[in-house]
Amino acid sequence: MSVWLLQKGRVVKQESNSRQQLARGLVGLRERILELEASASRRKRVEERLKRLNLMLRAIRSVNQLIVREKDRDRLLKGACTKLTKTRGYYHTWIALLDTSGSVLTTAEAGLGKDFLPMVEWLKRGKLPACGQKALAQSAVVVTTDPSSACTDCPLVDRCDGRGAMVIRLEYGGKVCGLLSVSMPAALTADEEERSLFMEIAGDITFALHNMKLEEERKQAEQQLRESELRYRTIFEATGTATVIIEEDTTLSMVNTEFEKLSGYSRKELEGKKSWTEFVAKDDLDRMKEYHRLRRVDPSAAPTNYEFRFIDRQGNWKDIFLTISMIPGTKQSVASLLDITKRKRAEQALGEGYEKLQRSLEGTIQAMARVVEARDPYTAGHQRRVSQLACAIAEEMGLSEEQIRGIHMAGLIHDIGKIHVPAEILAYPDRLSAIEFNIIQTHPQVGYEILKAIEFPWPIAQIVLQHHERMDGSGYPQGLSGEDILLEARILAIADVVEAMSSHRPYRPAHGVDKALLEILRNRGRLYDPGAVDACSALFVRKGFKFK
């Protein structure tokens, strides 16, 4: 019997009469056939895998080439979507960029067309499909094998039926900036190499976006710097005042036209050649050199505004108001020099005129005071002494020189309203009747009416009107109380009481200073201002105040 056997890959004829040998031959033939089929299957899988990898690598290369040449963000995103869809063979691709709050900045797609518009509207409203939400919460790829069941409310669910999807967040340096999503055959979603290469593409796109942002920021910074320099030069030149930049070694490195006019030198003669010390009067030089040194050690230690005398090319002296500060991050300072020579001369003339006016005003007030005292010889010198004590109290309380000057003037004429009181009442040696006392009480109001039309630099008329008011409202003529009474009037009231009680009157002998102080201390806070009482008491007890 002839038997065909498989030997070393060849079928040979062998004569045998054994069924057992025939069976073994058939088994061997079947195993070899199965082996060949398995080998062919493996080869096909390898070929398919190589094809997928090749497509993915082509997609990566294509996207990277796009990244190298494309400088526009939106064109880059659109191009990346197109490359991944066409080159890799995805069904569709979309990218959404988000800001730090999660709001959409821009989108791009390929393979969807108008079907992507509902997704854009979703993104604008701050909504994301389930896979997108999950991707933002993790760095790994989010795989969806059946989007139609996993993302039922997604605007793209109809385009994903029977397909798989991968989504990954775009991030750089720990900052998330968007999402990359692709649709593919469901079987591909399980491929680790596919996922790995997908992550690589996402990283490349994010890196490109980051570089674009840096480049954009660089260009903006350069543009802002150019604009800043232009503004600076324009402002520097058009300030209307002489302006210079001073180096640490005192050299003038930059000057404007106004400084040329002020100094009498040209810019070529000044910049990099002259020191600011050459323009400062000798008496001011040491002080300004110390300011220059301190300013570079501790800017807060040197004044930023002060006056000095400037010497120009012709040797003329000019009064200058200087404003100077350090340029941040440098050892340079920028200074503005305002010529105040004319203003200083005008101020000097005005000051002399003001002093003359003040002397004239004081002379007038003293003349008015003498008129009052001429009608009341028993109280001669009362207003002057009240003014003296009131000014001392005000100084003890720390009032300004201007306030003290106003109190001085008001004190000299605080009883001017008594000009309206009959002389026989003023000089009456006995106790006054109620009617006569009421007439006396009109003198603050009368004094106010006399003085109110005169434009004093101080509220003289109001002080005179209120000098008989009391803290508890029991005074006259308005019954004012507390802070409603001018402080100057409260001070004058105490001086008036102390002087009156310590001096002789037609109807009584002098009580003396001790009783006067006892009166104001006993009524401290009720009738008289506490601070003014304390100051008055300190003047007599600790400082030995005496009327002149």
Coordinates of C-alpha atoms in Angstrom, one line a residue:
M1 CA 0.0 0.0 0.0
S2 CA 1.4 3.4 -0.9
V3 CA 1.3 6.2 1.8
W4 CA 2.0 9.9 1.2
L5 CA 3.9 11.4 4.1
L6 CA 5.0 14.9 4.9
Q7 CA 8.8 15.0 5.5
K8 CA 10.8 18.2 6.0
G9 CA 8.1 20.3 4.4
R10 CA 7.7 18.0 1.4
V11 CA 5.0 15.4 0.6
V12 CA 6.7 12.1 -0.3
K13 CA 5.4 8.7 -1.3
Q14 CA 6.1 5.8 1.0
E15 CA 5.0 2.3 0.6
S16 CA 3.5 0.9 3.8
N17 CA 0.8 -1.5 4.6
S18 CA 0.4 -0.1 8.2
R19 CA -2.8 1.8 9.0
Q20 CA -1.0 3.1 12.1
Q21 CA 1.6 4.8 10.0
L22 CA -1.1 6.3 7.8
A23 CA -2.8 7.8 10.9
R24 CA 0.4 9.3 12.2
G25 CA 1.1 10.8 8.8
L26 CA -2.4 12.5 8.7
V27 CA -1.9 13.9 12.2
G28 CA 1.4 15.4 11.3
L29 CA 0.0 16.9 8.2
R30 CA -2.8 18.6 10.2
E31 CA -0.4 20.0 12.8
R32 CA 1.7 21.5 10.1
I33 CA -1.3 23.0 8.4
L34 CA -2.4 24.5 11.7
E35 CA 1.1 25.8 12.3
L36 CA 1.2 27.5 8.9
E37 CA -2.2 29.0 9.6
A38 CA -1.1 30.4 13.0
S39 CA 2.0 31.8 11.5
A40 CA 0.0 33.5 8.8
S41 CA -2.3 35.0 11.5
R42 CA 0.6 36.2 13.5
R43 CA 2.1 37.8 10.5
K44 CA -1.2 39.5 9.6
R45 CA -1.5 40.9 13.2
V46 CA 2.1 42.1 13.1
E47 CA 1.5 43.7 9.7
E48 CA -1.7 45.4 11.0
R49 CA 0.2 46.6 14.1
L50 CA 3.0 47.9 12.0
K51 CA 0.5 49.6 9.8
R52 CA -1.2 51.3 12.8
L53 CA 2.1 52.4 14.3
N54 CA 3.2 53.7 10.9
L55 CA 0.0 55.7 10.6
M56 CA 0.4 57.0 14.1
L57 CA 4.1 57.9 13.5
R58 CA 3.1 59.6 10.3
A59 CA 0.5 61.6 12.1
I60 CA 3.0 62.6 14.8
R61 CA 5.5 63.6 12.2
S62 CA 2.9 65.5 10.3
V63 CA 1.7 67.3 13.4
N64 CA 5.3 68.2 14.4
Q65 CA 6.0 69.6 11.0
L66 CA 2.9 71.7 11.3
I67 CA 4.1 72.9 14.8
V68 CA 7.5 73.9 13.4
R69 CA 6.1 76.1 10.6
E70 CA 2.8 77.3 11.9
K71 CA 2.9 80.4 14.2
D72 CA -0.9 81.1 14.3
R73 CA -2.7 79.4 17.1
D74 CA -6.1 78.8 15.4
R75 CA -4.4 77.5 12.2
L76 CA -2.3 75.2 14.3
L77 CA -5.3 73.7 16.1
K78 CA -7.3 73.3 12.8
G79 CA -4.2 71.8 11.1
A80 CA -3.6 69.3 14.0
C81 CA -7.2 68.2 13.9
T82 CA -7.0 67.7 10.1
K83 CA -3.7 65.8 10.2
L84 CA -5.0 63.4 12.9
T85 CA -8.2 62.7 11.0
K86 CA -6.7 62.3 7.6
T87 CA -3.2 60.9 8.3
R88 CA -4.1 58.7 11.3
G89 CA -7.5 57.8 10.0
Y90 CA -9.6 58.8 13.0
Y91 CA -13.3 59.4 12.3
H92 CA -13.2 62.9 13.7
T93 CA -11.0 65.1 16.0
W94 CA -11.8 68.2 18.0
I95 CA -9.8 70.5 20.3
A96 CA -11.2 73.0 22.8
L97 CA -8.9 75.5 24.6
L98 CA -10.1 76.8 28.0
D99 CA -9.1 79.7 30.2
T100 CA -8.2 79.3 33.9
S101 CA -11.9 79.6 34.8
G102 CA -12.9 76.8 32.4
S103 CA -14.5 79.0 29.9
V104 CA -13.9 78.2 26.2
L105 CA -11.4 80.4 24.4
T106 CA -11.5 78.7 21.0
T107 CA -12.2 75.4 19.2
A108 CA -11.2 73.5 16.2
E109 CA -12.4 70.3 14.5
A110 CA -12.0 68.0 11.5
G111 CA -14.4 65.3 10.3
L112 CA -17.5 66.9 11.9
G113 CA -18.4 70.0 10.0
K114 CA -21.7 71.6 11.1
D115 CA -22.4 68.6 13.5
F116 CA -19.8 70.2 15.8
L117 CA -21.8 73.4 16.3
P118 CA -24.0 72.0 19.1
M119 CA -20.8 71.0 21.0
V120 CA -19.4 74.5 20.6
E121 CA -22.6 76.0 22.1
W122 CA -22.3 73.5 25.0
L123 CA -18.7 74.6 25.6
K124 CA -19.7 78.3 25.5
R125 CA -22.3 77.6 28.2
G126 CA -19.6 76.0 30.3
K127 CA -20.9 72.4 29.8
L128 CA -18.7 69.4 29.0
P129 CA -19.5 65.8 28.0
A130 CA -18.9 63.2 30.7
C131 CA -15.6 62.1 29.1
G132 CA -14.4 65.7 29.0
Q133 CA -15.2 66.2 32.6
K134 CA -13.4 63.1 33.6
A135 CA -10.4 64.0 31.4
L136 CA -10.0 67.4 33.1
A137 CA -9.8 65.6 36.5
Q138 CA -7.0 63.3 35.5
S139 CA -3.8 63.3 33.5
A140 CA -4.3 59.8 31.9
V141 CA -6.2 59.2 28.6
V142 CA -9.9 58.7 29.1
V143 CA -11.2 55.8 27.0
T144 CA -14.8 55.3 26.0
T145 CA -15.6 52.1 24.2
D146 CA -19.3 52.8 23.7
P147 CA -19.9 56.6 23.8
S148 CA -23.6 56.1 22.8
S149 CA -24.3 54.5 26.1
A150 CA -21.7 56.4 28.3
C151 CA -22.4 59.9 27.0
T152 CA -26.1 59.9 26.2
D153 CA -26.6 63.6 26.5
C154 CA -23.4 64.5 24.4
P155 CA -24.2 66.6 21.3
L156 CA -21.9 64.3 19.3
V157 CA -23.5 61.0 20.5
D158 CA -25.1 60.2 17.1
R159 CA -21.7 60.6 15.4
C160 CA -20.1 58.1 17.9
D161 CA -22.5 55.2 17.6
G162 CA -20.6 52.0 17.3
R163 CA -17.3 53.8 17.7
G164 CA -14.7 54.3 20.5
A165 CA -13.3 57.6 21.7
M166 CA -10.2 58.9 23.5
V167 CA -10.0 62.2 25.3
I168 CA -7.1 63.8 27.1
R169 CA -6.5 67.1 28.8
L170 CA -4.0 69.5 27.4
E171 CA -1.6 70.8 30.1
Y172 CA 1.8 72.3 30.5
G173 CA 3.6 72.9 33.8
G174 CA 0.7 71.7 35.8
K175 CA -1.7 74.2 34.1
V176 CA -4.7 72.7 32.2
C177 CA -5.5 74.6 29.0
G178 CA -7.9 72.5 27.1
L179 CA -9.1 69.1 25.7
L180 CA -8.1 66.9 22.7
S181 CA -10.7 64.3 21.6
V182 CA -10.7 61.7 18.8
S183 CA -13.2 59.1 17.5
M184 CA -11.9 55.8 16.3
P185 CA -12.8 52.1 15.9
A186 CA -13.7 50.7 19.3
A187 CA -11.0 48.0 19.0
L188 CA -8.2 50.5 18.9
T189 CA -9.1 52.0 22.3
A190 CA -7.6 49.0 24.0
D191 CA -4.2 49.4 22.3
E192 CA -1.6 50.7 24.8
E193 CA 0.6 51.9 22.0
E194 CA -2.2 53.9 20.5
R195 CA -2.9 55.5 23.8
S196 CA 0.8 56.2 24.4
L197 CA 1.2 57.9 21.0
F198 CA -2.0 59.8 21.5
M199 CA -0.6 61.2 24.7
E200 CA 2.6 62.1 22.9
I201 CA 0.7 64.1 20.3
A202 CA -1.3 65.9 23.0
G203 CA 2.0 66.8 24.7
D204 CA 3.4 68.1 21.4
I205 CA 0.4 70.3 20.8
T206 CA 0.4 71.7 24.3
F207 CA 4.1 72.4 24.1
A208 CA 3.5 74.3 20.9
L209 CA 0.7 76.3 22.4
H210 CA 2.9 77.1 25.4
N211 CA 5.7 78.4 23.1
M212 CA 3.2 80.4 21.1
K213 CA 2.0 82.0 24.3
L214 CA 5.5 82.8 25.4
E215 CA 6.3 84.3 22.0
E216 CA 3.1 86.3 22.1
E217 CA 4.0 87.6 25.6
R218 CA 7.5 88.4 24.4
K219 CA 6.2 90.4 21.5
Q220 CA 3.7 92.2 23.7
A221 CA 6.5 92.9 26.2
E222 CA 8.7 94.3 23.4
Q223 CA 5.9 96.4 22.1
Q224 CA 5.1 97.7 25.5
L225 CA 8.7 98.4 26.1
R226 CA 8.9 100.3 22.8
E227 CA 5.8 102.3 23.6
S228 CA 7.0 102.9 27.2
E229 CA 10.3 104.2 25.9
L230 CA 8.5 106.4 23.4
R231 CA 6.2 107.7 26.1
Y232 CA 9.1 108.2 28.5
R233 CA 11.1 110.1 25.9
T234 CA 8.1 112.2 25.0
I235 CA 7.3 112.9 28.7
F236 CA 10.9 113.5 29.5
E237 CA 11.1 116.1 26.7
A238 CA 7.7 117.6 27.1
T239 CA 7.4 118.0 30.9
G240 CA 7.7 121.7 30.7
T241 CA 10.4 121.6 33.4
A242 CA 14.1 121.0 33.3
T243 CA 14.6 117.2 33.7
V244 CA 17.8 115.2 34.0
I245 CA 18.9 111.6 34.7
I246 CA 21.8 111.4 37.1
E247 CA 24.3 108.5 37.4
E248 CA 25.8 107.2 40.6
D249 CA 29.0 109.1 39.9
T250 CA 26.9 112.4 39.7
T251 CA 27.3 112.6 35.9
L252 CA 24.3 113.9 33.9
S253 CA 23.6 111.0 31.5
M254 CA 20.5 112.6 29.9
V255 CA 19.0 116.1 29.8
N256 CA 16.0 117.7 28.1
T257 CA 15.7 120.9 26.2
E258 CA 14.4 122.8 29.3
F259 CA 17.5 121.9 31.2
E260 CA 19.6 123.2 28.3
K261 CA 17.7 126.6 28.7
L262 CA 18.1 126.6 32.4
S263 CA 21.8 125.8 32.4
G264 CA 22.9 127.7 29.3
Y265 CA 24.8 124.6 28.0
S266 CA 23.9 122.4 25.0
R267 CA 23.0 118.7 25.3
K268 CA 26.4 117.7 23.8
E269 CA 28.2 119.7 26.4
L270 CA 26.1 118.2 29.2
E271 CA 25.4 114.5 28.6
G272 CA 28.2 112.3 30.0
K273 CA 30.4 115.3 30.6
K274 CA 29.0 117.5 33.3
S275 CA 28.3 116.6 37.0
W276 CA 25.2 118.1 38.7
T277 CA 27.6 119.3 41.5
E278 CA 28.9 122.0 39.0
F279 CA 25.5 123.7 39.1
V280 CA 25.0 123.9 42.9
A281 CA 25.8 126.8 45.1
K282 CA 28.5 126.2 47.6
D283 CA 26.3 126.5 50.7
D284 CA 24.0 123.8 49.4
L285 CA 26.6 121.4 47.9
D286 CA 27.5 119.3 51.0
R287 CA 23.8 118.8 51.9
M288 CA 22.9 117.7 48.4
K289 CA 26.0 115.4 48.1
E290 CA 24.8 113.6 51.3
Y291 CA 21.3 113.3 49.9
H292 CA 22.8 111.8 46.7
R293 CA 24.7 109.2 48.8
L294 CA 21.8 108.3 51.1
R295 CA 19.4 108.0 48.1
R296 CA 21.4 105.1 46.8
V297 CA 21.7 103.4 50.2
D298 CA 18.2 103.9 51.4
P299 CA 15.9 105.9 49.1
S300 CA 13.5 106.7 52.0
A301 CA 16.3 108.3 54.0
A302 CA 16.7 111.2 51.6
P303 CA 14.1 113.9 50.8
T304 CA 12.4 113.8 47.4
N305 CA 11.6 117.5 47.4
Y306 CA 13.7 120.5 48.5
E307 CA 15.0 123.8 47.3
F308 CA 18.5 124.8 46.4
R309 CA 20.3 127.6 44.6
F310 CA 21.4 126.8 41.0
I311 CA 24.3 128.5 39.1
D312 CA 24.0 128.7 35.3
R313 CA 26.7 129.1 32.7
Q314 CA 26.8 132.9 33.1
G315 CA 27.1 132.6 36.9
N316 CA 23.5 133.7 37.6
W317 CA 21.9 132.3 40.8
K318 CA 18.4 130.8 40.5
D319 CA 16.1 129.4 43.2
I320 CA 15.2 125.9 42.2
F321 CA 12.5 123.5 43.6
L322 CA 13.9 120.0 43.0
T323 CA 11.9 116.8 42.8
I324 CA 14.0 113.7 42.6
S325 CA 13.6 109.9 43.0
M326 CA 15.5 106.7 42.1
I327 CA 14.7 104.8 38.9
P328 CA 13.7 101.3 40.1
G329 CA 16.3 98.6 39.6
T330 CA 19.1 101.0 38.9
K331 CA 21.5 103.4 40.6
Q332 CA 20.2 106.2 38.5
S333 CA 18.0 109.0 39.7
V334 CA 15.6 111.3 37.7
A335 CA 15.3 114.9 38.8
S336 CA 12.9 117.7 37.8
L337 CA 14.1 121.2 38.4
L338 CA 11.5 124.0 38.6
D339 CA 12.8 127.6 38.5
I340 CA 11.0 129.4 41.3
T341 CA 13.2 132.5 41.3
K342 CA 10.3 134.8 40.3
R343 CA 7.9 133.1 42.7
K344 CA 10.4 133.4 45.6
R345 CA 10.8 137.1 44.9
A346 CA 7.0 137.5 44.7
E347 CA 6.6 135.6 47.9
Q348 CA 9.2 137.8 49.6
A349 CA 7.4 140.9 48.5
L350 CA 4.0 139.4 49.4
G351 CA 5.4 138.4 52.8
E352 CA 6.6 141.9 53.4
G353 CA 3.3 143.3 52.4
Y354 CA 1.5 140.8 54.6
E355 CA 3.6 141.7 57.6
K356 CA 2.9 145.3 57.0
L357 CA -0.9 144.6 56.7
Q358 CA -0.7 142.5 59.9
R359 CA 1.0 145.4 61.7
S360 CA -1.7 147.8 60.4
L361 CA -4.5 145.4 61.4
E362 CA -3.1 144.9 64.9
G363 CA -2.7 148.7 65.2
T364 CA -6.3 149.1 64.2
I365 CA -7.5 146.5 66.7
Q366 CA -5.5 148.0 69.5
A367 CA -7.0 151.4 68.7
M368 CA -10.4 149.8 68.9
A369 CA -9.5 148.3 72.3
R370 CA -8.4 151.7 73.6
V371 CA -11.7 153.1 72.6
V372 CA -13.5 150.5 74.8
E373 CA -11.1 151.0 77.7
A374 CA -11.5 154.8 77.5
R375 CA -15.2 154.4 78.3
D376 CA -14.4 151.9 81.2
P377 CA -11.3 153.2 83.0
Y378 CA -11.8 150.6 85.8
T379 CA -11.1 147.8 83.4
A380 CA -8.2 149.4 81.6
G381 CA -5.8 146.7 80.4
H382 CA -8.4 143.9 80.9
Q383 CA -8.6 143.0 77.2
R384 CA -4.8 143.1 76.8
R385 CA -4.3 140.8 79.8
V386 CA -7.0 138.4 78.7
S387 CA -5.3 138.2 75.3
Q388 CA -2.0 137.5 77.0
L389 CA -3.3 134.7 79.1
A390 CA -5.5 133.2 76.3
C391 CA -2.4 133.0 74.0
A392 CA -0.4 131.3 76.7
I393 CA -3.2 128.8 77.3
A394 CA -3.4 128.1 73.5
E395 CA 0.4 127.6 73.3
E396 CA 0.3 125.3 76.3
M397 CA -2.4 123.2 74.5
G398 CA -0.3 123.0 71.3
L399 CA -2.4 125.1 69.0
S400 CA -0.9 126.4 65.8
E401 CA 0.8 129.8 65.5
E402 CA -2.0 131.0 63.3
Q403 CA -4.7 130.0 65.8
I404 CA -2.7 131.7 68.6
R405 CA -2.5 134.9 66.5
G406 CA -6.3 134.8 66.0
I407 CA -6.8 134.4 69.7
H408 CA -4.5 137.3 70.4
M409 CA -6.4 139.6 68.1
A410 CA -9.8 138.4 69.4
G411 CA -8.7 138.9 73.0
L412 CA -7.7 142.5 72.4
I413 CA -11.2 143.4 71.3
H414 CA -13.4 140.8 72.9
D415 CA -15.4 143.4 74.9
I416 CA -15.7 145.9 72.0
G417 CA -19.5 145.4 72.3
K418 CA -19.4 147.3 75.6
I419 CA -19.2 150.5 73.5
H420 CA -23.0 150.1 73.3
V421 CA -23.4 149.9 77.1
P422 CA -23.9 153.2 78.9
A423 CA -20.8 154.4 80.7
E424 CA -22.6 154.8 84.0
I425 CA -23.5 151.1 84.0
L426 CA -19.9 150.1 83.2
A427 CA -18.6 152.3 86.1
Y428 CA -21.5 151.6 88.5
P429 CA -19.9 150.8 91.9
D430 CA -22.9 148.8 93.3
R431 CA -24.7 145.6 92.3
L432 CA -26.5 145.9 89.0
S433 CA -30.2 145.5 88.6
A434 CA -31.6 142.7 86.4
I435 CA -32.3 145.2 83.6
E436 CA -28.8 146.7 83.8
F437 CA -27.2 143.2 83.8
N438 CA -29.3 142.3 80.7
I439 CA -27.8 145.3 79.0
I440 CA -24.3 144.2 79.9
Q441 CA -25.1 140.7 78.4
T442 CA -25.8 142.3 75.0
H443 CA -22.1 143.2 74.5
P444 CA -21.0 139.9 72.8
Q445 CA -23.8 140.2 70.2
V446 CA -23.1 143.9 69.7
G447 CA -19.4 143.1 69.3
Y448 CA -20.3 140.5 66.7
E449 CA -22.4 143.0 64.7
I450 CA -19.5 145.5 64.7
L451 CA -16.9 142.9 63.6
K452 CA -18.8 140.5 61.3
A453 CA -18.4 142.7 58.1
I454 CA -14.6 142.8 58.6
E455 CA -12.7 140.1 56.7
F456 CA -10.2 139.0 59.3
P457 CA -8.0 135.9 58.5
W458 CA -9.5 134.4 61.7
P459 CA -13.1 133.9 63.0
I460 CA -12.7 137.0 65.2
A461 CA -16.4 137.9 65.1
Q462 CA -17.5 134.4 66.1
I463 CA -14.9 134.2 68.9
V464 CA -16.2 137.5 70.3
L465 CA -19.8 136.4 70.0
Q466 CA -19.1 133.1 71.9
H467 CA -16.7 134.1 74.7
H468 CA -19.5 134.1 77.3
E469 CA -20.9 130.7 76.3
R470 CA -20.5 127.8 78.7
M471 CA -19.9 124.0 78.1
D472 CA -23.3 123.1 79.7
G473 CA -25.3 125.6 77.6
S474 CA -25.8 128.0 80.5
G475 CA -23.9 130.9 78.9
Y476 CA -25.1 133.7 76.6
P477 CA -26.1 135.0 74.1
Q478 CA -26.9 131.8 72.1
G479 CA -26.8 129.1 74.8
L480 CA -24.3 127.0 72.9
S481 CA -22.7 124.0 74.5
G482 CA -19.7 121.6 74.2
E483 CA -18.1 121.3 70.8
D484 CA -20.5 123.8 69.3
I485 CA -18.5 126.5 70.9
L486 CA -15.3 127.4 69.1
L487 CA -12.1 126.2 70.8
E488 CA -10.7 129.7 70.6
A489 CA -13.8 131.1 72.4
R490 CA -13.6 128.4 75.1
I491 CA -10.0 129.4 75.8
L492 CA -10.9 133.1 75.8
A493 CA -13.7 132.4 78.2
I494 CA -11.4 130.9 80.8
A495 CA -8.8 133.7 80.4
D496 CA -11.6 136.3 80.8
V497 CA -12.9 134.7 84.0
V498 CA -9.4 134.3 85.6
E499 CA -8.3 137.9 84.7
A500 CA -11.6 139.4 85.9
M501 CA -11.6 137.6 89.2
S502 CA -8.0 138.4 89.9
S503 CA -8.4 142.1 89.2
H504 CA -10.2 145.0 91.0
R505 CA -13.7 146.0 89.8
P506 CA -15.8 149.1 90.8
Y507 CA -18.3 146.9 92.7
R508 CA -15.7 144.6 94.5
P509 CA -12.1 144.2 95.4
A510 CA -9.8 141.7 93.5
H511 CA -10.4 138.0 94.5
G512 CA -6.9 137.0 93.5
V513 CA -5.5 134.3 91.2
D514 CA -6.0 131.4 93.7
K515 CA -9.8 131.9 93.9
A516 CA -9.9 132.4 90.1
L517 CA -8.1 129.0 89.6
L518 CA -10.4 127.4 92.2
E519 CA -13.5 128.7 90.2
I520 CA -12.3 127.1 86.9
L521 CA -11.1 123.9 88.5
R522 CA -14.4 123.4 90.4
N523 CA -16.4 123.9 87.2
R524 CA -14.0 122.0 84.9
G525 CA -16.0 120.2 82.2
R526 CA -19.3 121.7 83.4
L527 CA -18.8 125.4 82.5
Y528 CA -15.2 125.4 81.2
D529 CA -13.3 123.3 78.6
P530 CA -11.3 120.6 80.5
G531 CA -8.2 120.9 78.3
A532 CA -8.1 124.7 78.6
V533 CA -8.6 124.5 82.4
D534 CA -5.7 122.1 82.8
A535 CA -3.5 124.2 80.6
C536 CA -4.4 127.4 82.5
S537 CA -3.8 125.7 85.9
A538 CA -0.4 124.4 84.7
L539 CA 0.7 127.9 83.6
F540 CA 0.1 129.4 87.0
V541 CA 1.0 126.5 89.3
R542 CA 4.0 124.9 87.5
K543 CA 5.3 127.6 85.2
G544 CA 4.7 130.7 87.3
F545 CA 2.7 132.7 84.8
K546 CA 2.1 136.4 85.7
F547 CA 0.2 139.1 83.9
K548 CA 2.3 141.8 82.4

